[in-house]
């Protein structure tokens, strides 16, 4: 049983912590909070031992929130730590992770140069086997790496162009925007997403442009790909449909936009309404001449959660790619989508 610490118990950290405790082969030894806020109370209610920086212990104790020790105590008790602190903060912890000689996973906003490898389970699980540090790539990169790596493997990618329509912020980020605008973000080309994809798919060039819009629900990607051999729409479906981490949204279900997908997540009783799958509108898959098109949606708050679990197993060398992905998906419920026969889904090649 692997003992895992989570440093940074926010949007990503709280989901990863629950996902770890849902697995049979790992458990949470503790999570960290810097403020005695509602998130700290949630962690205590969930039964997670709470750790904090040494100079913050008094703040928790004076609010009657029990503290199990300092962040250094947690690092000493952990076989591996998942860092889910805000972008740029994870990098500040590197020295301490190295001092404690504890393997660590960073999230997408941290630089690729801070770790041995960036990680996305379907694209490059094996690159993280036995690594002491890894970075789970961002939500957008994770979503793109799944579809693009599978289709490249099947048909030989020759060109890729993606326009990303990005959510302005997460639902609890009151200070994020825009609230009445569309922002090219960045206005320059490419956005960072194409180069970020190259950290897990080094042989592939994807040209990306990105725009922020006033929604908190999900990101949307307009994808245009070309291949050595142009596949038919049904050949594309036959590659994507068997993957539990990809959902083809059926044409007859009336899923008009990301709000419908979010509603399905909530109505089907998923934790926090999470959508771990890359969601592709089945009807959007089209071939025009040599160009392949489709539209996909990405739930930014949860798509990286199964990836963190697989990165733990890869780094600790406790499972192969296919074993880990299957175990993660089974214990989280990934791929169980209303109106599809999840039981018939099979895991195709996870490891290139
Ligand atoms: P968040 O702000 O929701 O959570 C971060 C948590 O870390 C908060 O609980 C905060 O209190 C805590 N924290 C702040 N400073 C700390 C410190 N010095 N030590 C320990 N804890 C500290 O952030 P998030 O959205 O969960 O993002 C975390 C990482 O995940 C970032 O790298 C981000 O880019 C990445 N990520 C975020 C999303 C998303 O959409 N939210 C998606 C994919 C990846």
PDB file of C-alpha atoms in Angstrom, residues 56-323:
ATOM      1  CA  UNK A  56       0.745  28.427  10.200  1.00  0.00           C
ATOM      2  CA  UNK A  57       0.109  25.835  12.938  1.00  0.00           C
ATOM      3  CA  UNK A  58      -1.155  28.447  15.438  1.00  0.00           C
ATOM      4  CA  UNK A  59      -3.701  29.803  12.915  1.00  0.00           C
ATOM      5  CA  UNK A  60      -5.296  26.345  12.621  1.00  0.00           C
ATOM      6  CA  UNK A  61      -5.176  25.552  16.332  1.00  0.00           C
ATOM      7  CA  UNK A  62      -6.810  28.858  17.254  1.00  0.00           C
ATOM      8  CA  UNK A  63      -9.654  27.890  14.858  1.00  0.00           C
ATOM      9  CA  UNK A  64      -9.961  24.446  16.500  1.00  0.00           C
ATOM     10  CA  UNK A  65      -8.844  22.651  13.336  1.00  0.00           C
ATOM     11  CA  UNK A  66      -6.611  19.730  14.293  1.00  0.00           C
ATOM     12  CA  UNK A  67      -3.152  19.676  12.696  1.00  0.00           C
ATOM     13  CA  UNK A  68      -1.092  16.481  12.405  1.00  0.00           C
ATOM     14  CA  UNK A  69       2.215  18.236  11.752  1.00  0.00           C
ATOM     15  CA  UNK A  70       4.203  20.451   9.413  1.00  0.00           C
ATOM     16  CA  UNK A  71       4.653  19.995   5.665  1.00  0.00           C
ATOM     17  CA  UNK A  72       8.122  18.564   6.378  1.00  0.00           C
ATOM     18  CA  UNK A  73       6.483  15.924   8.621  1.00  0.00           C
ATOM     19  CA  UNK A  74       4.174  14.990   5.735  1.00  0.00           C
ATOM     20  CA  UNK A  75       7.059  14.735   3.280  1.00  0.00           C
ATOM     21  CA  UNK A  76       8.879  12.439   5.722  1.00  0.00           C
ATOM     22  CA  UNK A  77       5.810  10.176   6.018  1.00  0.00           C
ATOM     23  CA  UNK A  78       5.088   9.929   2.276  1.00  0.00           C
ATOM     24  CA  UNK A  79       6.308   7.407  -0.313  1.00  0.00           C
ATOM     25  CA  UNK A  80       5.440  10.047  -2.937  1.00  0.00           C
ATOM     26  CA  UNK A  81       3.945  13.533  -2.852  1.00  0.00           C
ATOM     27  CA  UNK A  82       1.478  14.979  -5.360  1.00  0.00           C
ATOM     28  CA  UNK A  83       2.042  18.738  -5.535  1.00  0.00           C
ATOM     29  CA  UNK A  84      -1.191  20.553  -6.461  1.00  0.00           C
ATOM     30  CA  UNK A  85      -0.228  24.003  -5.215  1.00  0.00           C
ATOM     31  CA  UNK A  86      -1.021  27.033  -7.419  1.00  0.00           C
ATOM     32  CA  UNK A  87       1.051  27.512 -10.578  1.00  0.00           C
ATOM     33  CA  UNK A  88       4.601  28.635  -9.737  1.00  0.00           C
ATOM     34  CA  UNK A  89       4.401  27.532  -6.095  1.00  0.00           C
ATOM     35  CA  UNK A  90       5.243  23.897  -6.834  1.00  0.00           C
ATOM     36  CA  UNK A  91       8.595  24.968  -8.232  1.00  0.00           C
ATOM     37  CA  UNK A  92       9.366  26.658  -4.888  1.00  0.00           C
ATOM     38  CA  UNK A  93       9.039  23.270  -3.141  1.00  0.00           C
ATOM     39  CA  UNK A  94      11.585  21.461  -5.322  1.00  0.00           C
ATOM     40  CA  UNK A  95      14.456  21.876  -2.883  1.00  0.00           C
ATOM     41  CA  UNK A  96      12.414  20.428  -0.027  1.00  0.00           C
ATOM     42  CA  UNK A  97      11.221  17.463  -2.080  1.00  0.00           C
ATOM     43  CA  UNK A  98      14.835  16.741  -3.011  1.00  0.00           C
ATOM     44  CA  UNK A  99      16.010  17.202   0.610  1.00  0.00           C
ATOM     45  CA  UNK A 100      13.460  14.621   1.770  1.00  0.00           C
ATOM     46  CA  UNK A 101      14.364  12.390  -1.174  1.00  0.00           C
ATOM     47  CA  UNK A 102      10.648  11.935  -1.825  1.00  0.00           C
ATOM     48  CA  UNK A 103       9.428  11.348  -5.396  1.00  0.00           C
ATOM     49  CA  UNK A 104       7.061  14.102  -6.506  1.00  0.00           C
ATOM     50  CA  UNK A 105       4.477  14.924  -9.136  1.00  0.00           C
ATOM     51  CA  UNK A 106       3.959  18.524 -10.268  1.00  0.00           C
ATOM     52  CA  UNK A 107       0.951  19.876 -12.191  1.00  0.00           C
ATOM     53  CA  UNK A 108       0.638  21.544 -15.580  1.00  0.00           C
ATOM     54  CA  UNK A 109       1.554  25.127 -14.693  1.00  0.00           C
ATOM     55  CA  UNK A 110       5.047  24.146 -13.497  1.00  0.00           C
ATOM     56  CA  UNK A 111       7.920  24.019 -16.008  1.00  0.00           C
ATOM     57  CA  UNK A 112       8.800  20.800 -17.790  1.00  0.00           C
ATOM     58  CA  UNK A 113      12.439  21.497 -16.899  1.00  0.00           C
ATOM     59  CA  UNK A 114      11.694  20.971 -13.168  1.00  0.00           C
ATOM     60  CA  UNK A 115      11.028  17.232 -13.628  1.00  0.00           C
ATOM     61  CA  UNK A 116      12.461  14.136 -15.276  1.00  0.00           C
ATOM     62  CA  UNK A 117       9.443  13.802 -17.576  1.00  0.00           C
ATOM     63  CA  UNK A 118       6.069  15.294 -18.365  1.00  0.00           C
ATOM     64  CA  UNK A 119       3.252  12.762 -18.288  1.00  0.00           C
ATOM     65  CA  UNK A 120      -0.007  11.845 -19.970  1.00  0.00           C
ATOM     66  CA  UNK A 121      -1.032   8.211 -19.460  1.00  0.00           C
ATOM     67  CA  UNK A 122      -2.151   7.207 -22.958  1.00  0.00           C
ATOM     68  CA  UNK A 123       0.626   9.193 -24.664  1.00  0.00           C
ATOM     69  CA  UNK A 124       3.750   8.323 -22.657  1.00  0.00           C
ATOM     70  CA  UNK A 125       3.176   6.233 -19.484  1.00  0.00           C
ATOM     71  CA  UNK A 126       6.490   4.395 -19.897  1.00  0.00           C
ATOM     72  CA  UNK A 127       8.534   7.614 -19.782  1.00  0.00           C
ATOM     73  CA  UNK A 128       7.666   7.931 -16.073  1.00  0.00           C
ATOM     74  CA  UNK A 129       8.474   4.362 -15.002  1.00  0.00           C
ATOM     75  CA  UNK A 130      10.807   4.633 -12.019  1.00  0.00           C
ATOM     76  CA  UNK A 131      11.119   8.425 -12.343  1.00  0.00           C
ATOM     77  CA  UNK A 132      11.677  10.439  -9.155  1.00  0.00           C
ATOM     78  CA  UNK A 133       9.759  13.411 -10.550  1.00  0.00           C
ATOM     79  CA  UNK A 134       7.084  13.957 -13.187  1.00  0.00           C
ATOM     80  CA  UNK A 135       4.685  16.659 -14.304  1.00  0.00           C
ATOM     81  CA  UNK A 136       1.102  15.823 -15.237  1.00  0.00           C
ATOM     82  CA  UNK A 137       0.463  18.132 -18.189  1.00  0.00           C
ATOM     83  CA  UNK A 138      -2.348  20.698 -18.101  1.00  0.00           C
ATOM     84  CA  UNK A 139      -6.019  19.927 -18.666  1.00  0.00           C
ATOM     85  CA  UNK A 140      -5.986  21.145 -22.287  1.00  0.00           C
ATOM     86  CA  UNK A 141      -2.780  19.280 -23.081  1.00  0.00           C
ATOM     87  CA  UNK A 142      -4.108  16.104 -21.456  1.00  0.00           C
ATOM     88  CA  UNK A 143      -7.284  16.227 -23.537  1.00  0.00           C
ATOM     89  CA  UNK A 144      -5.400  16.851 -26.769  1.00  0.00           C
ATOM     90  CA  UNK A 145      -2.678  14.295 -26.070  1.00  0.00           C
ATOM     91  CA  UNK A 146      -5.238  11.492 -25.740  1.00  0.00           C
ATOM     92  CA  UNK A 147      -6.962  11.980 -29.097  1.00  0.00           C
ATOM     93  CA  UNK A 148      -3.917  13.089 -31.057  1.00  0.00           C
ATOM     94  CA  UNK A 149      -1.611  10.292 -29.854  1.00  0.00           C
ATOM     95  CA  UNK A 150      -4.192   7.591 -30.624  1.00  0.00           C
ATOM     96  CA  UNK A 151      -4.972   8.955 -34.087  1.00  0.00           C
ATOM     97  CA  UNK A 152      -1.281   9.494 -34.875  1.00  0.00           C
ATOM     98  CA  UNK A 153      -0.609   5.906 -33.918  1.00  0.00           C
ATOM     99  CA  UNK A 154      -3.413   4.648 -36.163  1.00  0.00           C
ATOM    100  CA  UNK A 155      -3.050   6.871 -39.259  1.00  0.00           C
ATOM    101  CA  UNK A 156       0.290   8.769 -39.068  1.00  0.00           C
ATOM    102  CA  UNK A 157      -0.247  12.463 -38.299  1.00  0.00           C
ATOM    103  CA  UNK A 158       1.170  14.944 -40.829  1.00  0.00           C
ATOM    104  CA  UNK A 159      -0.379  18.183 -39.540  1.00  0.00           C
ATOM    105  CA  UNK A 160      -2.424  19.449 -36.592  1.00  0.00           C
ATOM    106  CA  UNK A 161      -4.187  22.753 -35.955  1.00  0.00           C
ATOM    107  CA  UNK A 162      -6.297  23.380 -32.862  1.00  0.00           C
ATOM    108  CA  UNK A 163      -8.284  26.425 -31.712  1.00  0.00           C
ATOM    109  CA  UNK A 164      -8.882  26.331 -27.961  1.00  0.00           C
ATOM    110  CA  UNK A 165     -11.903  28.124 -26.496  1.00  0.00           C
ATOM    111  CA  UNK A 166     -10.876  28.281 -22.858  1.00  0.00           C
ATOM    112  CA  UNK A 167     -13.038  28.731 -19.781  1.00  0.00           C
ATOM    113  CA  UNK A 168     -12.313  32.065 -18.084  1.00  0.00           C
ATOM    114  CA  UNK A 169     -11.790  30.503 -14.651  1.00  0.00           C
ATOM    115  CA  UNK A 170     -12.923  27.711 -12.354  1.00  0.00           C
ATOM    116  CA  UNK A 171     -16.359  28.059 -10.700  1.00  0.00           C
ATOM    117  CA  UNK A 172     -14.936  29.333  -7.389  1.00  0.00           C
ATOM    118  CA  UNK A 173     -12.498  31.831  -8.937  1.00  0.00           C
ATOM    119  CA  UNK A 174     -14.470  35.038  -8.349  1.00  0.00           C
ATOM    120  CA  UNK A 175     -11.575  37.201  -9.509  1.00  0.00           C
ATOM    121  CA  UNK A 176     -11.214  35.635 -12.983  1.00  0.00           C
ATOM    122  CA  UNK A 177     -12.750  36.784 -16.251  1.00  0.00           C
ATOM    123  CA  UNK A 178     -13.735  37.854 -18.801  1.00  0.00           C
ATOM    124  CA  UNK A 179     -17.385  38.415 -17.906  1.00  0.00           C
ATOM    125  CA  UNK A 180     -18.390  40.060 -21.198  1.00  0.00           C
ATOM    126  CA  UNK A 181     -15.607  39.599 -23.699  1.00  0.00           C
ATOM    127  CA  UNK A 182     -13.647  37.152 -25.828  1.00  0.00           C
ATOM    128  CA  UNK A 183      -9.916  37.415 -25.174  1.00  0.00           C
ATOM    129  CA  UNK A 184      -7.292  36.045 -27.514  1.00  0.00           C
ATOM    130  CA  UNK A 185      -5.084  34.526 -24.805  1.00  0.00           C
ATOM    131  CA  UNK A 186      -2.373  34.835 -25.798  1.00  0.00           C
ATOM    132  CA  UNK A 187      -2.941  37.031 -28.831  1.00  0.00           C
ATOM    133  CA  UNK A 188       0.313  35.707 -30.293  1.00  0.00           C
ATOM    134  CA  UNK A 189       0.668  32.373 -32.077  1.00  0.00           C
ATOM    135  CA  UNK A 190       1.242  29.676 -31.031  1.00  0.00           C
ATOM    136  CA  UNK A 191      -0.396  29.543 -27.612  1.00  0.00           C
ATOM    137  CA  UNK A 192       1.651  27.545 -25.086  1.00  0.00           C
ATOM    138  CA  UNK A 193      -0.512  24.450 -25.662  1.00  0.00           C
ATOM    139  CA  UNK A 194       1.248  23.256 -28.831  1.00  0.00           C
ATOM    140  CA  UNK A 195       4.731  23.403 -27.279  1.00  0.00           C
ATOM    141  CA  UNK A 196       3.333  21.818 -24.097  1.00  0.00           C
ATOM    142  CA  UNK A 197       2.017  18.869 -26.127  1.00  0.00           C
ATOM    143  CA  UNK A 198       5.537  18.344 -27.439  1.00  0.00           C
ATOM    144  CA  UNK A 199       6.671  17.557 -23.861  1.00  0.00           C
ATOM    145  CA  UNK A 200       4.695  14.286 -24.043  1.00  0.00           C
ATOM    146  CA  UNK A 201       4.567  13.797 -27.835  1.00  0.00           C
ATOM    147  CA  UNK A 202       7.984  15.080 -28.953  1.00  0.00           C
ATOM    148  CA  UNK A 203       7.612  13.979 -32.588  1.00  0.00           C
ATOM    149  CA  UNK A 204       4.386  15.894 -33.157  1.00  0.00           C
ATOM    150  CA  UNK A 205       3.897  19.581 -34.005  1.00  0.00           C
ATOM    151  CA  UNK A 206       0.477  21.011 -33.177  1.00  0.00           C
ATOM    152  CA  UNK A 207      -0.298  24.628 -34.102  1.00  0.00           C
ATOM    153  CA  UNK A 208      -2.554  26.145 -31.432  1.00  0.00           C
ATOM    154  CA  UNK A 209      -4.475  29.407 -30.952  1.00  0.00           C
ATOM    155  CA  UNK A 210      -6.379  30.111 -27.716  1.00  0.00           C
ATOM    156  CA  UNK A 211      -9.277  32.336 -26.635  1.00  0.00           C
ATOM    157  CA  UNK A 212     -10.757  32.908 -23.168  1.00  0.00           C
ATOM    158  CA  UNK A 213     -14.537  33.182 -22.928  1.00  0.00           C
ATOM    159  CA  UNK A 214     -17.039  33.864 -20.117  1.00  0.00           C
ATOM    160  CA  UNK A 215     -17.746  30.339 -18.875  1.00  0.00           C
ATOM    161  CA  UNK A 216     -16.476  28.314 -15.926  1.00  0.00           C
ATOM    162  CA  UNK A 217     -17.769  24.937 -17.111  1.00  0.00           C
ATOM    163  CA  UNK A 218     -15.321  23.395 -19.597  1.00  0.00           C
ATOM    164  CA  UNK A 219     -12.825  24.111 -22.370  1.00  0.00           C
ATOM    165  CA  UNK A 220     -13.766  23.435 -26.014  1.00  0.00           C
ATOM    166  CA  UNK A 221     -11.317  22.503 -28.803  1.00  0.00           C
ATOM    167  CA  UNK A 222     -11.878  22.853 -32.562  1.00  0.00           C
ATOM    168  CA  UNK A 223      -9.494  20.221 -33.953  1.00  0.00           C
ATOM    169  CA  UNK A 224      -8.231  19.914 -37.550  1.00  0.00           C
ATOM    170  CA  UNK A 225      -5.811  17.079 -38.377  1.00  0.00           C
ATOM    171  CA  UNK A 226      -4.184  15.638 -41.491  1.00  0.00           C
ATOM    172  CA  UNK A 227      -2.689  12.155 -41.847  1.00  0.00           C
ATOM    173  CA  UNK A 228      -0.510   9.994 -44.097  1.00  0.00           C
ATOM    174  CA  UNK A 229      -3.652   8.064 -45.018  1.00  0.00           C
ATOM    175  CA  UNK A 230      -6.935   9.964 -44.734  1.00  0.00           C
ATOM    176  CA  UNK A 231      -9.286   7.896 -42.549  1.00  0.00           C
ATOM    177  CA  UNK A 232     -13.063   7.804 -42.885  1.00  0.00           C
ATOM    178  CA  UNK A 233     -15.210   9.137 -40.017  1.00  0.00           C
ATOM    179  CA  UNK A 234     -16.020   5.561 -39.011  1.00  0.00           C
ATOM    180  CA  UNK A 235     -12.344   4.604 -38.986  1.00  0.00           C
ATOM    181  CA  UNK A 236     -11.720   7.543 -36.629  1.00  0.00           C
ATOM    182  CA  UNK A 237     -14.590   6.395 -34.405  1.00  0.00           C
ATOM    183  CA  UNK A 238     -13.198   2.856 -34.318  1.00  0.00           C
ATOM    184  CA  UNK A 239      -9.943   4.206 -32.830  1.00  0.00           C
ATOM    185  CA  UNK A 240     -11.475   6.599 -30.311  1.00  0.00           C
ATOM    186  CA  UNK A 241     -14.625   4.782 -29.209  1.00  0.00           C
ATOM    187  CA  UNK A 242     -12.956   1.825 -27.401  1.00  0.00           C
ATOM    188  CA  UNK A 243     -11.031   4.193 -25.091  1.00  0.00           C
ATOM    189  CA  UNK A 244     -12.698   4.712 -21.725  1.00  0.00           C
ATOM    190  CA  UNK A 245     -10.954   8.091 -21.359  1.00  0.00           C
ATOM    191  CA  UNK A 246     -12.625   9.321 -24.536  1.00  0.00           C
ATOM    192  CA  UNK A 247     -16.400   9.618 -24.848  1.00  0.00           C
ATOM    193  CA  UNK A 248     -18.124  10.020 -28.176  1.00  0.00           C
ATOM    194  CA  UNK A 249     -21.229  12.042 -27.346  1.00  0.00           C
ATOM    195  CA  UNK A 250     -24.111  10.305 -29.141  1.00  0.00           C
ATOM    196  CA  UNK A 251     -25.911  12.429 -31.732  1.00  0.00           C
ATOM    197  CA  UNK A 252     -29.344  11.436 -30.436  1.00  0.00           C
ATOM    198  CA  UNK A 253     -28.813  12.580 -26.822  1.00  0.00           C
ATOM    199  CA  UNK A 254     -29.394  16.292 -27.380  1.00  0.00           C
ATOM    200  CA  UNK A 255     -26.020  17.341 -25.949  1.00  0.00           C
ATOM    201  CA  UNK A 256     -25.923  20.794 -27.505  1.00  0.00           C
ATOM    202  CA  UNK A 257     -23.089  22.338 -25.484  1.00  0.00           C
ATOM    203  CA  UNK A 258     -20.810  22.047 -22.480  1.00  0.00           C
ATOM    204  CA  UNK A 259     -23.664  22.884 -20.103  1.00  0.00           C
ATOM    205  CA  UNK A 260     -25.385  19.629 -21.140  1.00  0.00           C
ATOM    206  CA  UNK A 261     -22.188  17.666 -20.466  1.00  0.00           C
ATOM    207  CA  UNK A 262     -21.847  19.269 -17.031  1.00  0.00           C
ATOM    208  CA  UNK A 263     -25.494  18.431 -16.315  1.00  0.00           C
ATOM    209  CA  UNK A 264     -24.886  14.770 -17.230  1.00  0.00           C
ATOM    210  CA  UNK A 265     -21.942  14.715 -14.823  1.00  0.00           C
ATOM    211  CA  UNK A 266     -24.126  15.971 -11.999  1.00  0.00           C
ATOM    212  CA  UNK A 267     -27.219  13.906 -12.846  1.00  0.00           C
ATOM    213  CA  UNK A 268     -25.286  10.655 -13.102  1.00  0.00           C
ATOM    214  CA  UNK A 269     -24.070  11.086  -9.528  1.00  0.00           C
ATOM    215  CA  UNK A 270     -20.381  11.498 -10.295  1.00  0.00           C
ATOM    216  CA  UNK A 271     -18.306  13.014  -7.474  1.00  0.00           C
ATOM    217  CA  UNK A 272     -18.519  16.813  -7.844  1.00  0.00           C
ATOM    218  CA  UNK A 273     -20.124  16.174 -11.283  1.00  0.00           C
ATOM    219  CA  UNK A 274     -16.651  15.425 -12.640  1.00  0.00           C
ATOM    220  CA  UNK A 275     -16.052  14.512 -16.309  1.00  0.00           C
ATOM    221  CA  UNK A 276     -12.716  12.699 -16.541  1.00  0.00           C
ATOM    222  CA  UNK A 277     -13.163  11.849 -20.229  1.00  0.00           C
ATOM    223  CA  UNK A 278     -12.256  13.853 -23.329  1.00  0.00           C
ATOM    224  CA  UNK A 279     -15.750  14.414 -24.771  1.00  0.00           C
ATOM    225  CA  UNK A 280     -16.108  14.464 -28.573  1.00  0.00           C
ATOM    226  CA  UNK A 281     -19.364  15.295 -30.313  1.00  0.00           C
ATOM    227  CA  UNK A 282     -19.802  12.215 -32.498  1.00  0.00           C
ATOM    228  CA  UNK A 283     -21.593  14.233 -35.187  1.00  0.00           C
ATOM    229  CA  UNK A 284     -18.662  16.681 -35.390  1.00  0.00           C
ATOM    230  CA  UNK A 285     -16.292  14.023 -36.774  1.00  0.00           C
ATOM    231  CA  UNK A 286     -15.958  14.978 -40.433  1.00  0.00           C
ATOM    232  CA  UNK A 287     -13.552  14.433 -43.316  1.00  0.00           C
ATOM    233  CA  UNK A 288     -13.310  17.115 -46.024  1.00  0.00           C
ATOM    234  CA  UNK A 289     -10.725  16.303 -48.657  1.00  0.00           C
ATOM    235  CA  UNK A 290      -7.579  15.454 -46.674  1.00  0.00           C
ATOM    236  CA  UNK A 291      -8.710  17.301 -43.532  1.00  0.00           C
ATOM    237  CA  UNK A 292     -10.199  15.619 -40.468  1.00  0.00           C
ATOM    238  CA  UNK A 293     -12.303  17.735 -38.112  1.00  0.00           C
ATOM    239  CA  UNK A 294     -13.935  17.259 -34.720  1.00  0.00           C
ATOM    240  CA  UNK A 295     -14.939  19.268 -31.658  1.00  0.00           C
ATOM    241  CA  UNK A 296     -14.067  18.117 -28.144  1.00  0.00           C
ATOM    242  CA  UNK A 297     -14.734  19.400 -24.632  1.00  0.00           C
ATOM    243  CA  UNK A 298     -12.486  19.149 -21.565  1.00  0.00           C
ATOM    244  CA  UNK A 299     -13.544  19.411 -17.912  1.00  0.00           C
ATOM    245  CA  UNK A 300     -10.600  21.365 -16.575  1.00  0.00           C
ATOM    246  CA  UNK A 301     -11.188  20.527 -12.907  1.00  0.00           C
ATOM    247  CA  UNK A 302     -11.077  16.747 -13.276  1.00  0.00           C
ATOM    248  CA  UNK A 303      -9.473  15.469 -16.500  1.00  0.00           C
ATOM    249  CA  UNK A 304      -6.004  15.306 -14.905  1.00  0.00           C
ATOM    250  CA  UNK A 305      -7.196  13.305 -11.876  1.00  0.00           C
ATOM    251  CA  UNK A 306      -6.834   9.789 -13.398  1.00  0.00           C
ATOM    252  CA  UNK A 307      -3.516  10.910 -14.893  1.00  0.00           C
ATOM    253  CA  UNK A 308      -2.115  11.688 -11.435  1.00  0.00           C
ATOM    254  CA  UNK A 309      -3.082   8.196 -10.245  1.00  0.00           C
ATOM    255  CA  UNK A 310      -1.360   6.562 -13.224  1.00  0.00           C
ATOM    256  CA  UNK A 311       1.726   8.743 -12.771  1.00  0.00           C
ATOM    257  CA  UNK A 312       2.011   7.461  -9.173  1.00  0.00           C
ATOM    258  CA  UNK A 313       1.944   3.820 -10.338  1.00  0.00           C
ATOM    259  CA  UNK A 314       4.413   4.491 -13.159  1.00  0.00           C
ATOM    260  CA  UNK A 315       6.893   6.245 -10.860  1.00  0.00           C
ATOM    261  CA  UNK A 316       6.543   3.628  -8.104  1.00  0.00           C
ATOM    262  CA  UNK A 317       6.741   0.824 -10.703  1.00  0.00           C
ATOM    263  CA  UNK A 318       3.673  -0.956  -9.343  1.00  0.00           C
ATOM    264  CA  UNK A 319       1.785  -1.515 -12.624  1.00  0.00           C
ATOM    265  CA  UNK A 320       2.152  -1.432 -16.395  1.00  0.00           C
ATOM    266  CA  UNK A 321       0.346   1.209 -18.426  1.00  0.00           C
ATOM    267  CA  UNK A 322      -2.621  -0.975 -19.314  1.00  0.00           C
ATOM    268  CA  UNK A 323      -2.931  -2.405 -15.773  1.00  0.00           C
TER     269      UNK A 323
END
